[in-house]
Amino acid sequence: MSAFWYDSCSCFFTFIYRSTGMVKLRKYPFLMLLLIYLGIQVESDANDHRYSKGDTVPFYANKIGPYFNSRETYAYYELPFCSQDVVKEKKLNLGEMLNGDRLVSTPYKLEFLVDKDFEVLCNKTLSKIDVSNFRRAIEKNYFMQLHYDDLPIWAFIGMRNDGNYNGRIKTVYSLYKHFDFEVFYNKDQVIKVILQMANSFTDVTEDKEVDVGFTYSVKWTMTQQSFDRRMEIYIDSTILPHNMPIHHHSITFSSVTLLILIVSLLTFYLLVLRKDISKY
């Protein structure tokens, strides 16, 4: 969606620039700034996503929220996940901003073609408040959304089990502490990422301090699927959080906004060239 925005906007601005020239554009400083901004974004978005073994592949955390209401989302670090000393925010492109993304850096290191086995993400002591926050999130079926090489990844934060424990009915809340990534690649490009939660967790049922070590593993698998078809998997709504199709409204809104932008640009173009047009 973002590429469509950028291609459309850049084509229109290029057309206007070639038709009117820089002299006339200087009379409209806002338009010049918008043109520069879009130009920068288009250039930065034109990454060919090609890597060599050991190269760093962009990995960001995005949002968290209840599985059964994908419209309700919160910043990733509103829960006490492992974090870097300095959390960096990704400069969002237009499509990401329209989608309400909040991409931030994480301590995950999934270098290209580098397998890992139980790599330490962080060791931390969860306070009573941290434990309580995680438990409430698990109770509401919170999922987290990550981004790897611009591919979205969804996973639950933990699980809830209702059962008979020592002769009495009890609800147990478990926080996942190990993450298994399987990354599919074709030559020098990332094609697909699957995240599975291993049977490794920490009990957060009671409000007490808990020492926990978070780890992750990475396995690289070759595939014949082409890079230009890697987004087809997301057409299948079964891999998306419940009610994620509601984002069709966001797509509709984006399309309407784009239409308004196109009409505005055409209006501007006609105003600039009205004298030339009147001659004919």
PDB file of C-alpha atoms in Angstrom:
ATOM      1  CA  MET A   1       0.000   0.000   0.000  1.00  0.00           C
ATOM      2  CA  SER A   2       2.794   2.391   0.884  1.00  0.00           C
ATOM      3  CA  ALA A   3       4.591   1.715  -2.393  1.00  0.00           C
ATOM      4  CA  PHE A   4       1.393   2.551  -4.257  1.00  0.00           C
ATOM      5  CA  TRP A   5       1.170   5.835  -2.370  1.00  0.00           C
ATOM      6  CA  TYR A   6       4.752   6.763  -3.084  1.00  0.00           C
ATOM      7  CA  ASP A   7       4.661   5.772  -6.743  1.00  0.00           C
ATOM      8  CA  SER A   8       1.467   7.765  -7.296  1.00  0.00           C
ATOM      9  CA  CYS A   9       2.644  10.835  -5.408  1.00  0.00           C
ATOM     10  CA  SER A  10       6.089  10.854  -6.946  1.00  0.00           C
ATOM     11  CA  CYS A  11       4.666  10.511 -10.464  1.00  0.00           C
ATOM     12  CA  PHE A  12       2.319  13.453  -9.957  1.00  0.00           C
ATOM     13  CA  PHE A  13       4.980  15.661  -8.418  1.00  0.00           C
ATOM     14  CA  THR A  14       7.454  14.757 -11.141  1.00  0.00           C
ATOM     15  CA  PHE A  15       4.846  15.593 -13.764  1.00  0.00           C
ATOM     16  CA  ILE A  16       4.121  18.968 -12.147  1.00  0.00           C
ATOM     17  CA  TYR A  17       7.782  19.762 -11.755  1.00  0.00           C
ATOM     18  CA  ARG A  18       8.588  19.014 -15.389  1.00  0.00           C
ATOM     19  CA  SER A  19       5.562  20.995 -16.535  1.00  0.00           C
ATOM     20  CA  THR A  20       5.928  24.086 -14.356  1.00  0.00           C
ATOM     21  CA  GLY A  21       9.609  24.254 -13.552  1.00  0.00           C
ATOM     22  CA  MET A  22      11.350  25.040 -10.260  1.00  0.00           C
ATOM     23  CA  VAL A  23      10.736  28.778 -10.577  1.00  0.00           C
ATOM     24  CA  LYS A  24       6.984  28.392 -10.243  1.00  0.00           C
ATOM     25  CA  LEU A  25       7.341  25.775  -7.529  1.00  0.00           C
ATOM     26  CA  ARG A  26       9.276  28.266  -5.404  1.00  0.00           C
ATOM     27  CA  LYS A  27       6.056  30.232  -5.072  1.00  0.00           C
ATOM     28  CA  TYR A  28       4.619  27.279  -3.158  1.00  0.00           C
ATOM     29  CA  PRO A  29       7.079  26.433  -0.347  1.00  0.00           C
ATOM     30  CA  PHE A  30       4.734  23.905   1.260  1.00  0.00           C
ATOM     31  CA  LEU A  31       4.534  21.963  -1.984  1.00  0.00           C
ATOM     32  CA  MET A  32       8.317  22.015  -2.283  1.00  0.00           C
ATOM     33  CA  LEU A  33       8.703  20.650   1.246  1.00  0.00           C
ATOM     34  CA  LEU A  34       6.151  17.935   0.528  1.00  0.00           C
ATOM     35  CA  LEU A  35       7.977  17.022  -2.653  1.00  0.00           C
ATOM     36  CA  ILE A  36      11.297  16.757  -0.816  1.00  0.00           C
ATOM     37  CA  TYR A  37       9.713  14.654   1.922  1.00  0.00           C
ATOM     38  CA  LEU A  38       8.108  12.264  -0.512  1.00  0.00           C
ATOM     39  CA  GLY A  39      11.312  12.032  -2.494  1.00  0.00           C
ATOM     40  CA  ILE A  40      13.261  11.045   0.594  1.00  0.00           C
ATOM     41  CA  GLN A  41      10.636   8.502   1.578  1.00  0.00           C
ATOM     42  CA  VAL A  42      10.508   6.966  -1.890  1.00  0.00           C
ATOM     43  CA  GLU A  43      14.274   6.641  -1.947  1.00  0.00           C
ATOM     44  CA  SER A  44      14.422   5.073   1.506  1.00  0.00           C
ATOM     45  CA  ASP A  45      11.553   2.719   0.661  1.00  0.00           C
ATOM     46  CA  ALA A  46      13.303   1.487  -2.457  1.00  0.00           C
ATOM     47  CA  ASN A  47      15.502  -0.943  -0.516  1.00  0.00           C
ATOM     48  CA  ASP A  48      15.988  -4.071  -2.623  1.00  0.00           C
ATOM     49  CA  HIS A  49      16.004  -6.270   0.508  1.00  0.00           C
ATOM     50  CA  ARG A  50      19.128  -8.152  -0.576  1.00  0.00           C
ATOM     51  CA  TYR A  51      21.574  -9.431   2.013  1.00  0.00           C
ATOM     52  CA  SER A  52      24.786 -11.376   2.400  1.00  0.00           C
ATOM     53  CA  LYS A  53      25.430 -13.925   5.127  1.00  0.00           C
ATOM     54  CA  GLY A  54      25.803 -12.203   8.472  1.00  0.00           C
ATOM     55  CA  ASP A  55      24.152  -8.958   7.378  1.00  0.00           C
ATOM     56  CA  THR A  56      21.836  -7.257   9.845  1.00  0.00           C
ATOM     57  CA  VAL A  57      18.202  -7.522   8.777  1.00  0.00           C
ATOM     58  CA  PRO A  58      15.851  -4.823  10.155  1.00  0.00           C
ATOM     59  CA  PHE A  59      13.811  -6.103  13.100  1.00  0.00           C
ATOM     60  CA  TYR A  60      11.236  -3.937  14.857  1.00  0.00           C
ATOM     61  CA  ALA A  61       8.498  -4.351  17.423  1.00  0.00           C
ATOM     62  CA  ASN A  62       5.214  -2.696  16.567  1.00  0.00           C
ATOM     63  CA  LYS A  63       2.070  -3.022  18.656  1.00  0.00           C
ATOM     64  CA  ILE A  64       0.271  -5.126  21.226  1.00  0.00           C
ATOM     65  CA  GLY A  65      -3.447  -5.593  21.770  1.00  0.00           C
ATOM     66  CA  PRO A  66      -6.303  -8.035  22.422  1.00  0.00           C
ATOM     67  CA  TYR A  67      -6.718 -10.753  19.815  1.00  0.00           C
ATOM     68  CA  PHE A  68     -10.482 -10.322  19.544  1.00  0.00           C
ATOM     69  CA  ASN A  69     -10.312  -6.561  18.989  1.00  0.00           C
ATOM     70  CA  SER A  70      -7.496  -5.702  16.604  1.00  0.00           C
ATOM     71  CA  ARG A  71      -8.570  -2.038  16.597  1.00  0.00           C
ATOM     72  CA  GLU A  72      -7.462  -1.710  20.231  1.00  0.00           C
ATOM     73  CA  THR A  73      -3.685  -1.442  20.157  1.00  0.00           C
ATOM     74  CA  TYR A  74      -0.968  -0.111  22.418  1.00  0.00           C
ATOM     75  CA  ALA A  75       2.733   0.617  22.162  1.00  0.00           C
ATOM     76  CA  TYR A  76       4.907  -2.495  22.414  1.00  0.00           C
ATOM     77  CA  TYR A  77       6.867  -1.321  25.434  1.00  0.00           C
ATOM     78  CA  GLU A  78       3.778  -0.609  27.506  1.00  0.00           C
ATOM     79  CA  LEU A  79       4.523  -4.135  28.678  1.00  0.00           C
ATOM     80  CA  PRO A  80       7.960  -4.772  30.228  1.00  0.00           C
ATOM     81  CA  PHE A  81       9.487  -6.734  27.350  1.00  0.00           C
ATOM     82  CA  CYS A  82      13.236  -7.012  26.892  1.00  0.00           C
ATOM     83  CA  SER A  83      14.555  -3.742  25.505  1.00  0.00           C
ATOM     84  CA  GLN A  84      17.799  -2.104  24.487  1.00  0.00           C
ATOM     85  CA  ASP A  85      19.444   0.546  26.649  1.00  0.00           C
ATOM     86  CA  VAL A  86      18.326   3.112  24.098  1.00  0.00           C
ATOM     87  CA  VAL A  87      15.112   2.346  22.237  1.00  0.00           C
ATOM     88  CA  LYS A  88      15.085   3.867  18.768  1.00  0.00           C
ATOM     89  CA  GLU A  89      11.940   4.691  16.856  1.00  0.00           C
ATOM     90  CA  LYS A  90      11.848   3.867  13.161  1.00  0.00           C
ATOM     91  CA  LYS A  91      11.176   6.755  10.830  1.00  0.00           C
ATOM     92  CA  LEU A  92       7.771   5.796   9.503  1.00  0.00           C
ATOM     93  CA  ASN A  93       6.822   6.006   5.861  1.00  0.00           C
ATOM     94  CA  LEU A  94       3.416   7.235   4.765  1.00  0.00           C
ATOM     95  CA  GLY A  95       1.802   3.808   4.637  1.00  0.00           C
ATOM     96  CA  GLU A  96       3.035   2.935   8.130  1.00  0.00           C
ATOM     97  CA  MET A  97       1.716   6.198   9.526  1.00  0.00           C
ATOM     98  CA  LEU A  98      -1.696   5.624   7.954  1.00  0.00           C
ATOM     99  CA  ASN A  99      -1.728   2.133   9.461  1.00  0.00           C
ATOM    100  CA  GLY A 100      -1.009   3.483  12.944  1.00  0.00           C
ATOM    101  CA  ASP A 101       2.293   1.638  13.259  1.00  0.00           C
ATOM    102  CA  ARG A 102       4.686   2.376  16.145  1.00  0.00           C
ATOM    103  CA  LEU A 103       7.882   0.632  15.090  1.00  0.00           C
ATOM    104  CA  VAL A 104      10.657   0.560  17.686  1.00  0.00           C
ATOM    105  CA  SER A 105      13.979  -1.242  17.979  1.00  0.00           C
ATOM    106  CA  THR A 106      14.371  -4.517  19.881  1.00  0.00           C
ATOM    107  CA  PRO A 107      17.319  -6.579  21.153  1.00  0.00           C
ATOM    108  CA  TYR A 108      16.542  -9.405  18.692  1.00  0.00           C
ATOM    109  CA  LYS A 109      19.438 -10.078  16.301  1.00  0.00           C
ATOM    110  CA  LEU A 110      18.435 -12.226  13.347  1.00  0.00           C
ATOM    111  CA  GLU A 111      21.399 -11.858  11.009  1.00  0.00           C
ATOM    112  CA  PHE A 112      20.941 -13.200   7.495  1.00  0.00           C
ATOM    113  CA  LEU A 113      21.558 -16.977   7.232  1.00  0.00           C
ATOM    114  CA  VAL A 114      22.833 -17.207  10.822  1.00  0.00           C
ATOM    115  CA  ASP A 115      21.200 -19.994  12.835  1.00  0.00           C
ATOM    116  CA  LYS A 116      20.941 -19.543  16.584  1.00  0.00           C
ATOM    117  CA  ASP A 117      19.974 -21.855  19.417  1.00  0.00           C
ATOM    118  CA  PHE A 118      18.636 -20.443  22.675  1.00  0.00           C
ATOM    119  CA  GLU A 119      20.279 -17.064  22.252  1.00  0.00           C
ATOM    120  CA  VAL A 120      19.821 -14.938  25.367  1.00  0.00           C
ATOM    121  CA  LEU A 121      17.487 -12.018  24.741  1.00  0.00           C
ATOM    122  CA  CYS A 122      17.698 -10.688  28.285  1.00  0.00           C
ATOM    123  CA  ASN A 123      17.571 -11.713  31.912  1.00  0.00           C
ATOM    124  CA  LYS A 124      15.381  -9.597  34.111  1.00  0.00           C
ATOM    125  CA  THR A 125      13.469  -9.529  37.345  1.00  0.00           C
ATOM    126  CA  LEU A 126       9.793  -8.838  36.875  1.00  0.00           C
ATOM    127  CA  SER A 127       8.338  -6.740  39.669  1.00  0.00           C
ATOM    128  CA  LYS A 128       4.905  -7.416  41.137  1.00  0.00           C
ATOM    129  CA  ILE A 129       3.513  -4.694  38.873  1.00  0.00           C
ATOM    130  CA  ASP A 130       5.236  -6.210  35.825  1.00  0.00           C
ATOM    131  CA  VAL A 131       3.787  -9.621  36.634  1.00  0.00           C
ATOM    132  CA  SER A 132       0.332  -8.135  37.121  1.00  0.00           C
ATOM    133  CA  ASN A 133       0.515  -6.289  33.790  1.00  0.00           C
ATOM    134  CA  PHE A 134       1.578  -9.413  31.917  1.00  0.00           C
ATOM    135  CA  ARG A 135      -1.158 -11.455  33.593  1.00  0.00           C
ATOM    136  CA  ARG A 136      -3.865  -8.971  32.602  1.00  0.00           C
ATOM    137  CA  ALA A 137      -2.557  -8.976  29.042  1.00  0.00           C
ATOM    138  CA  ILE A 138      -2.636 -12.777  28.914  1.00  0.00           C
ATOM    139  CA  GLU A 139      -6.151 -12.803  30.376  1.00  0.00           C
ATOM    140  CA  LYS A 140      -7.281 -10.552  27.520  1.00  0.00           C
ATOM    141  CA  ASN A 141      -5.513 -12.731  24.918  1.00  0.00           C
ATOM    142  CA  TYR A 142      -3.008 -10.064  23.967  1.00  0.00           C
ATOM    143  CA  PHE A 143      -0.867 -10.644  20.917  1.00  0.00           C
ATOM    144  CA  MET A 144       2.236  -8.782  19.841  1.00  0.00           C
ATOM    145  CA  GLN A 145       3.167  -7.683  16.351  1.00  0.00           C
ATOM    146  CA  LEU A 146       6.776  -7.670  15.188  1.00  0.00           C
ATOM    147  CA  HIS A 147       8.309  -6.686  11.849  1.00  0.00           C
ATOM    148  CA  TYR A 148      11.230  -8.461  10.189  1.00  0.00           C
ATOM    149  CA  ASP A 149      12.444  -7.152   6.839  1.00  0.00           C
ATOM    150  CA  ASP A 150       9.068  -5.383   6.514  1.00  0.00           C
ATOM    151  CA  LEU A 151       7.191  -8.663   7.065  1.00  0.00           C
ATOM    152  CA  PRO A 152       4.658  -8.628   9.933  1.00  0.00           C
ATOM    153  CA  ILE A 153       4.800 -11.351  12.585  1.00  0.00           C
ATOM    154  CA  TRP A 154       2.079 -12.062  15.151  1.00  0.00           C
ATOM    155  CA  ALA A 155       2.365 -14.087  18.339  1.00  0.00           C
ATOM    156  CA  PHE A 156       0.569 -14.441  21.644  1.00  0.00           C
ATOM    157  CA  ILE A 157       2.247 -13.142  24.783  1.00  0.00           C
ATOM    158  CA  GLY A 158       1.257 -16.078  26.957  1.00  0.00           C
ATOM    159  CA  MET A 159      -1.442 -18.617  27.654  1.00  0.00           C
ATOM    160  CA  ARG A 160      -4.175 -19.235  30.202  1.00  0.00           C
ATOM    161  CA  ASN A 161      -5.024 -22.669  31.541  1.00  0.00           C
ATOM    162  CA  ASP A 162      -8.092 -23.491  33.629  1.00  0.00           C
ATOM    163  CA  GLY A 163      -7.818 -26.837  35.348  1.00  0.00           C
ATOM    164  CA  ASN A 164      -7.718 -28.974  38.434  1.00  0.00           C
ATOM    165  CA  TYR A 165      -4.559 -28.317  40.397  1.00  0.00           C
ATOM    166  CA  ASN A 166      -4.027 -30.288  43.607  1.00  0.00           C
ATOM    167  CA  GLY A 167      -7.716 -31.048  43.879  1.00  0.00           C
ATOM    168  CA  ARG A 168      -9.056 -27.555  43.251  1.00  0.00           C
ATOM    169  CA  ILE A 169     -10.037 -25.545  40.202  1.00  0.00           C
ATOM    170  CA  LYS A 170      -7.440 -22.918  39.418  1.00  0.00           C
ATOM    171  CA  THR A 171      -6.523 -20.578  36.570  1.00  0.00           C
ATOM    172  CA  VAL A 172      -2.828 -20.486  35.714  1.00  0.00           C
ATOM    173  CA  TYR A 173      -1.280 -17.707  33.631  1.00  0.00           C
ATOM    174  CA  SER A 174       1.943 -18.502  31.793  1.00  0.00           C
ATOM    175  CA  LEU A 175       4.246 -16.015  30.078  1.00  0.00           C
ATOM    176  CA  TYR A 176       6.171 -17.276  27.056  1.00  0.00           C
ATOM    177  CA  LYS A 177       9.907 -16.873  27.513  1.00  0.00           C
ATOM    178  CA  HIS A 178      11.338 -18.630  24.450  1.00  0.00           C
ATOM    179  CA  PHE A 179      10.649 -17.779  20.812  1.00  0.00           C
ATOM    180  CA  ASP A 180      11.434 -19.999  17.802  1.00  0.00           C
ATOM    181  CA  PHE A 181      11.894 -18.136  14.519  1.00  0.00           C
ATOM    182  CA  GLU A 182      11.986 -19.995  11.221  1.00  0.00           C
ATOM    183  CA  VAL A 183      13.052 -17.722   8.387  1.00  0.00           C
ATOM    184  CA  PHE A 184      12.586 -18.809   4.783  1.00  0.00           C
ATOM    185  CA  TYR A 185      14.909 -17.351   2.179  1.00  0.00           C
ATOM    186  CA  ASN A 186      15.461 -17.470  -1.568  1.00  0.00           C
ATOM    187  CA  LYS A 187      19.071 -16.750  -2.515  1.00  0.00           C
ATOM    188  CA  ASP A 188      19.797 -13.381  -0.892  1.00  0.00           C
ATOM    189  CA  GLN A 189      16.282 -12.330   0.118  1.00  0.00           C
ATOM    190  CA  VAL A 190      13.931 -13.022   3.024  1.00  0.00           C
ATOM    191  CA  ILE A 191      10.655 -14.605   1.897  1.00  0.00           C
ATOM    192  CA  LYS A 192       8.723 -15.617   5.002  1.00  0.00           C
ATOM    193  CA  VAL A 193       9.025 -15.652   8.789  1.00  0.00           C
ATOM    194  CA  ILE A 194       7.239 -18.015  11.164  1.00  0.00           C
ATOM    195  CA  LEU A 195       7.290 -17.488  14.924  1.00  0.00           C
ATOM    196  CA  GLN A 196       6.340 -20.350  17.204  1.00  0.00           C
ATOM    197  CA  MET A 197       6.159 -20.212  20.963  1.00  0.00           C
ATOM    198  CA  ALA A 198       8.050 -23.087  22.543  1.00  0.00           C
ATOM    199  CA  ASN A 199       6.800 -24.987  25.561  1.00  0.00           C
ATOM    200  CA  SER A 200       8.886 -22.751  27.794  1.00  0.00           C
ATOM    201  CA  PHE A 201       7.167 -20.277  30.049  1.00  0.00           C
ATOM    202  CA  THR A 202       7.119 -18.511  33.411  1.00  0.00           C
ATOM    203  CA  ASP A 203       4.216 -18.608  35.845  1.00  0.00           C
ATOM    204  CA  VAL A 204       2.760 -15.131  36.384  1.00  0.00           C
ATOM    205  CA  THR A 205      -0.357 -16.208  38.252  1.00  0.00           C
ATOM    206  CA  GLU A 206       0.594 -14.611  41.555  1.00  0.00           C
ATOM    207  CA  ASP A 207       1.699 -11.048  42.251  1.00  0.00           C
ATOM    208  CA  LYS A 208       5.286 -11.667  43.238  1.00  0.00           C
ATOM    209  CA  GLU A 209       8.720 -10.908  41.820  1.00  0.00           C
ATOM    210  CA  VAL A 210       9.872 -13.390  39.203  1.00  0.00           C
ATOM    211  CA  ASP A 211      13.320 -13.896  37.706  1.00  0.00           C
ATOM    212  CA  VAL A 212      13.027 -14.846  34.063  1.00  0.00           C
ATOM    213  CA  GLY A 213      15.443 -15.392  31.218  1.00  0.00           C
ATOM    214  CA  PHE A 214      14.069 -14.685  27.746  1.00  0.00           C
ATOM    215  CA  THR A 215      15.669 -16.586  24.856  1.00  0.00           C
ATOM    216  CA  TYR A 216      15.125 -17.162  21.146  1.00  0.00           C
ATOM    217  CA  SER A 217      16.259 -19.521  18.409  1.00  0.00           C
ATOM    218  CA  VAL A 218      16.597 -18.936  14.671  1.00  0.00           C
ATOM    219  CA  LYS A 219      16.482 -21.498  11.869  1.00  0.00           C
ATOM    220  CA  TRP A 220      17.000 -20.585   8.214  1.00  0.00           C
ATOM    221  CA  THR A 221      15.230 -22.644   5.547  1.00  0.00           C
ATOM    222  CA  MET A 222      15.594 -22.346   1.783  1.00  0.00           C
ATOM    223  CA  THR A 223      12.470 -21.928  -0.348  1.00  0.00           C
ATOM    224  CA  GLN A 224      11.715 -21.570  -4.046  1.00  0.00           C
ATOM    225  CA  GLN A 225       9.037 -18.934  -3.515  1.00  0.00           C
ATOM    226  CA  SER A 226       9.910 -15.686  -5.273  1.00  0.00           C
ATOM    227  CA  PHE A 227      10.405 -12.411  -3.436  1.00  0.00           C
ATOM    228  CA  ASP A 228       7.757 -10.554  -5.438  1.00  0.00           C
ATOM    229  CA  ARG A 229       5.114 -13.047  -4.253  1.00  0.00           C
ATOM    230  CA  ARG A 230       6.070 -13.138  -0.589  1.00  0.00           C
ATOM    231  CA  MET A 231       3.094 -11.003   0.520  1.00  0.00           C
ATOM    232  CA  GLU A 232       0.554 -13.466  -0.894  1.00  0.00           C
ATOM    233  CA  ILE A 233       0.516 -15.377   2.387  1.00  0.00           C
ATOM    234  CA  TYR A 234      -1.132 -12.394   4.075  1.00  0.00           C
ATOM    235  CA  ILE A 235      -4.119 -12.638   1.747  1.00  0.00           C
ATOM    236  CA  ASP A 236      -5.142 -15.621   3.866  1.00  0.00           C
ATOM    237  CA  SER A 237      -6.933 -13.978   6.790  1.00  0.00           C
ATOM    238  CA  THR A 238      -6.505 -17.092   8.946  1.00  0.00           C
ATOM    239  CA  ILE A 239      -2.967 -16.008   9.849  1.00  0.00           C
ATOM    240  CA  LEU A 240      -4.153 -12.597  10.999  1.00  0.00           C
ATOM    241  CA  PRO A 241      -5.501 -11.670  14.420  1.00  0.00           C
ATOM    242  CA  HIS A 242      -9.271 -11.985  14.810  1.00  0.00           C
ATOM    243  CA  ASN A 243     -11.210  -9.168  13.131  1.00  0.00           C
ATOM    244  CA  MET A 244      -8.093  -8.009  11.300  1.00  0.00           C
ATOM    245  CA  PRO A 245     -10.231  -7.673   8.101  1.00  0.00           C
ATOM    246  CA  ILE A 246     -11.617  -4.554   9.810  1.00  0.00           C
ATOM    247  CA  HIS A 247      -8.532  -2.860   8.409  1.00  0.00           C
ATOM    248  CA  HIS A 248     -10.298  -2.828   5.067  1.00  0.00           C
ATOM    249  CA  HIS A 249     -11.744   0.394   6.479  1.00  0.00           C
ATOM    250  CA  SER A 250      -8.212   1.740   6.778  1.00  0.00           C
ATOM    251  CA  ILE A 251      -7.533   0.757   3.180  1.00  0.00           C
ATOM    252  CA  THR A 252     -10.735   2.490   2.080  1.00  0.00           C
ATOM    253  CA  PHE A 253      -9.760   5.588   4.038  1.00  0.00           C
ATOM    254  CA  SER A 254      -6.303   5.540   2.466  1.00  0.00           C
ATOM    255  CA  SER A 255      -7.808   5.192  -1.007  1.00  0.00           C
ATOM    256  CA  VAL A 256     -10.169   8.116  -0.427  1.00  0.00           C
ATOM    257  CA  THR A 257      -7.295  10.205   0.915  1.00  0.00           C
ATOM    258  CA  LEU A 258      -5.235   9.349  -2.146  1.00  0.00           C
ATOM    259  CA  LEU A 259      -8.133  10.347  -4.394  1.00  0.00           C
ATOM    260  CA  ILE A 260      -8.365  13.691  -2.587  1.00  0.00           C
ATOM    261  CA  LEU A 261      -4.625  14.178  -3.026  1.00  0.00           C
ATOM    262  CA  ILE A 262      -4.858  13.421  -6.740  1.00  0.00           C
ATOM    263  CA  VAL A 263      -7.751  15.852  -7.189  1.00  0.00           C
ATOM    264  CA  SER A 264      -5.820  18.512  -5.258  1.00  0.00           C
ATOM    265  CA  LEU A 265      -2.758  18.003  -7.414  1.00  0.00           C
ATOM    266  CA  LEU A 266      -4.797  18.191 -10.602  1.00  0.00           C
ATOM    267  CA  THR A 267      -6.466  21.367  -9.339  1.00  0.00           C
ATOM    268  CA  PHE A 268      -3.078  22.868  -8.585  1.00  0.00           C
ATOM    269  CA  TYR A 269      -1.817  21.861 -12.004  1.00  0.00           C
ATOM    270  CA  LEU A 270      -4.801  23.492 -13.717  1.00  0.00           C
ATOM    271  CA  LEU A 271      -4.339  26.684 -11.696  1.00  0.00           C
ATOM    272  CA  VAL A 272      -0.677  26.916 -12.624  1.00  0.00           C
ATOM    273  CA  LEU A 273      -1.327  26.319 -16.303  1.00  0.00           C
ATOM    274  CA  ARG A 274      -4.679  28.070 -16.639  1.00  0.00           C
ATOM    275  CA  LYS A 275      -3.161  30.856 -18.725  1.00  0.00           C
ATOM    276  CA  ASP A 276      -1.578  28.394 -21.126  1.00  0.00           C
ATOM    277  CA  ILE A 277      -4.766  26.356 -21.302  1.00  0.00           C
ATOM    278  CA  SER A 278      -6.903  29.450 -21.983  1.00  0.00           C
ATOM    279  CA  LYS A 279      -4.888  30.116 -25.139  1.00  0.00           C
ATOM    280  CA  TYR A 280      -6.296  26.965 -26.633  1.00  0.00           C
TER     281      TYR A 280
END
